[in-house]
mmCIF file of C-alpha atoms in Angstrom:
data_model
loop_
_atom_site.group_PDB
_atom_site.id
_atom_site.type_symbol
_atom_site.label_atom_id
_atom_site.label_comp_id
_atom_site.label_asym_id
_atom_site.label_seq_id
_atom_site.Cartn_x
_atom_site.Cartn_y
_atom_site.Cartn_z
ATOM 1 C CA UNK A 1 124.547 211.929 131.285
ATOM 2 C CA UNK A 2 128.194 212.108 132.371
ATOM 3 C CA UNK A 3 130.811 209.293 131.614
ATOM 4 C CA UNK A 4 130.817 208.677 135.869
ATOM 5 C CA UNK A 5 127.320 207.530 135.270
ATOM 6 C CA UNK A 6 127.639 204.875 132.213
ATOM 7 C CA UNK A 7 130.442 203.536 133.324
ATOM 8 C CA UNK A 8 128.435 202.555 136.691
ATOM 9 C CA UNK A 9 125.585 201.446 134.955
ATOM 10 C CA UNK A 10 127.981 198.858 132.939
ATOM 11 C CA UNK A 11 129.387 197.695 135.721
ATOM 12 C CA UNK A 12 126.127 196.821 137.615
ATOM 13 C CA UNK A 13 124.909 195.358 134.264
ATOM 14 C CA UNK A 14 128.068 193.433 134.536
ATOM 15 C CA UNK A 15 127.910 192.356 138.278
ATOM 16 C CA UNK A 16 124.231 191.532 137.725
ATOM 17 C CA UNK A 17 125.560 189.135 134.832
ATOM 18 C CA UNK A 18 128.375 187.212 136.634
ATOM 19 C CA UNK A 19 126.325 186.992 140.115
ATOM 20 C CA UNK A 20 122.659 186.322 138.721
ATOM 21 C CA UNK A 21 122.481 184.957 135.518
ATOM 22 C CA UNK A 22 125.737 183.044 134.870
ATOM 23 C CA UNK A 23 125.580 180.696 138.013
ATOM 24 C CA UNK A 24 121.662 180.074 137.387
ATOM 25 C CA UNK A 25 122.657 178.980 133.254
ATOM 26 C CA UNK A 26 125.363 177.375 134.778
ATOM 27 C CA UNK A 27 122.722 174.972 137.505
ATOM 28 C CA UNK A 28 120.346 174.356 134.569
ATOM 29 C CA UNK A 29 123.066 172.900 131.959
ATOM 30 C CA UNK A 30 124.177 170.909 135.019
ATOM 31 C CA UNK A 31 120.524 169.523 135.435
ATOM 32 C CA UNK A 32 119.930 168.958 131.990
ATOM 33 C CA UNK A 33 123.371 167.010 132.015
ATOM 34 C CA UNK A 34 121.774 164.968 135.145
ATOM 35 C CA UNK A 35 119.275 164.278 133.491
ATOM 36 C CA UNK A 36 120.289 163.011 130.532
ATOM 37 C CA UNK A 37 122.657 160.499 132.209
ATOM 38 C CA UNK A 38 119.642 158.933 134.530
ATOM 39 C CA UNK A 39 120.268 155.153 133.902
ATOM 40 C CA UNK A 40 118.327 151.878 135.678
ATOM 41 C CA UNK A 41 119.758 151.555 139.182
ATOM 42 C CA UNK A 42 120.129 155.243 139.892
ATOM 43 C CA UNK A 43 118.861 156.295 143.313
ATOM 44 C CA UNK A 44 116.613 159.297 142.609
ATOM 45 C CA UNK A 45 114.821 162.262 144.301
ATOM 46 C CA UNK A 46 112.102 164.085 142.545
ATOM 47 C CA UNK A 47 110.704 167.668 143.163
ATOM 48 C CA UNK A 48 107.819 166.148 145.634
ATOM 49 C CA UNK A 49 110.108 164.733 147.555
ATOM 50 C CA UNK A 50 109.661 161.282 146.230
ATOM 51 C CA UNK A 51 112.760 158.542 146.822
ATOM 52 C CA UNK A 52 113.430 155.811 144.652
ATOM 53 C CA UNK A 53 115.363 153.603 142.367
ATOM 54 C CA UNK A 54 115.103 153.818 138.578
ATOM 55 C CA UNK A 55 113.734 150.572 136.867
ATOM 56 C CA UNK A 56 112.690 151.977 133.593
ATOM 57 C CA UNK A 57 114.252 154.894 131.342
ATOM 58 C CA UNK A 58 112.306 155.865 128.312
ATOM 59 C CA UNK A 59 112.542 158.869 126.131
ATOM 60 C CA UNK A 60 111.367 161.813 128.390
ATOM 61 C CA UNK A 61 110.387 159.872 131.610
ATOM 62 C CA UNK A 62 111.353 157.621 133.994
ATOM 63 C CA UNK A 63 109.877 154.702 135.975
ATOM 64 C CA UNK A 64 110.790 154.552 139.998
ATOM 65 C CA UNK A 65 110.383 152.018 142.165
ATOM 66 C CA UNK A 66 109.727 153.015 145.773
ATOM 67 C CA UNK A 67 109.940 151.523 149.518
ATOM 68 C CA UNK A 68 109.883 147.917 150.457
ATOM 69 C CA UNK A 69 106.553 147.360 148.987
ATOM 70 C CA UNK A 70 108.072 147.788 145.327
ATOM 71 C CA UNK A 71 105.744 150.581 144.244
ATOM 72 C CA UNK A 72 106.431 151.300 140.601
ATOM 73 C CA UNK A 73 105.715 155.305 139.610
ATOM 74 C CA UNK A 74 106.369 156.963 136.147
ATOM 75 C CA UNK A 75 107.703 160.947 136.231
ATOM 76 C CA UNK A 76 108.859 162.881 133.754
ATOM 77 C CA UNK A 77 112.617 163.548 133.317
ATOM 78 C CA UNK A 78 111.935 167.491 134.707
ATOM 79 C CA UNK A 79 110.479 166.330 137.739
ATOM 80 C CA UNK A 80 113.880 164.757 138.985
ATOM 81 C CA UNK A 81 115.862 166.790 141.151
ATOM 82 C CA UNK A 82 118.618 165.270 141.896
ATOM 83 C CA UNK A 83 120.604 162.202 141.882
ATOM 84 C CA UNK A 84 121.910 159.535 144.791
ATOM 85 C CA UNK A 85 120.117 159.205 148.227
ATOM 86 C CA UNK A 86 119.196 161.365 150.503
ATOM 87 C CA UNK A 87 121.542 160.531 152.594
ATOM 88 C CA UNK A 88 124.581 161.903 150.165
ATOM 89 C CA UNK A 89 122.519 164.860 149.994
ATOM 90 C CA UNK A 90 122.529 166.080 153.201
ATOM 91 C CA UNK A 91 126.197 164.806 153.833
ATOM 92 C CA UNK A 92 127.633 168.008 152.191
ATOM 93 C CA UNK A 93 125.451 170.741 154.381
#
């Protein structure tokens, strides 16, 4: 192989890095950090889709309370997606 051809395959190897695996290490510290900081009174949304309000933190789940009728469900930490209503959510798009 000629020089021409490493020094392409570096920088492909390089642009892979900063446009692939970077920004995905990056989104899973910042869920991890998320997660972490979950406290009672937090307005949730898990991966199903779920809405509710944190009544309960324990050591690697969490206990939501949903709708009017007060309906108390217990998830793991990993199945929270994000944080604040839905509303917020969609008022960045």
């Amino acid at each position: 192989m000629d020089y021409m051809t490493i020094i392409m395959l570096v920088v492909m190897l390089v642009v892979f890095y900063f446009m692939l695996i970077r920004p995905e290490n990056k989104r899973k510290k910042a869920e991890a950090k998320m997660r972490s900081e979950l406290a009672v009174g937090d307005e949730i949304i898990t991966i199903g889709g779920i809405v509710g309000t944190i009544c309960a933190v324990k050591e690697n789940t969490v206990v939501i309370e949903t709708g009017a009728d007060r309906v108390r469900v217990e998830f793991t930490k990993n199945a929270i997606a994000s944080k604040g209503s839905p509303s917020s959510e969609n008022a960045g798009n």
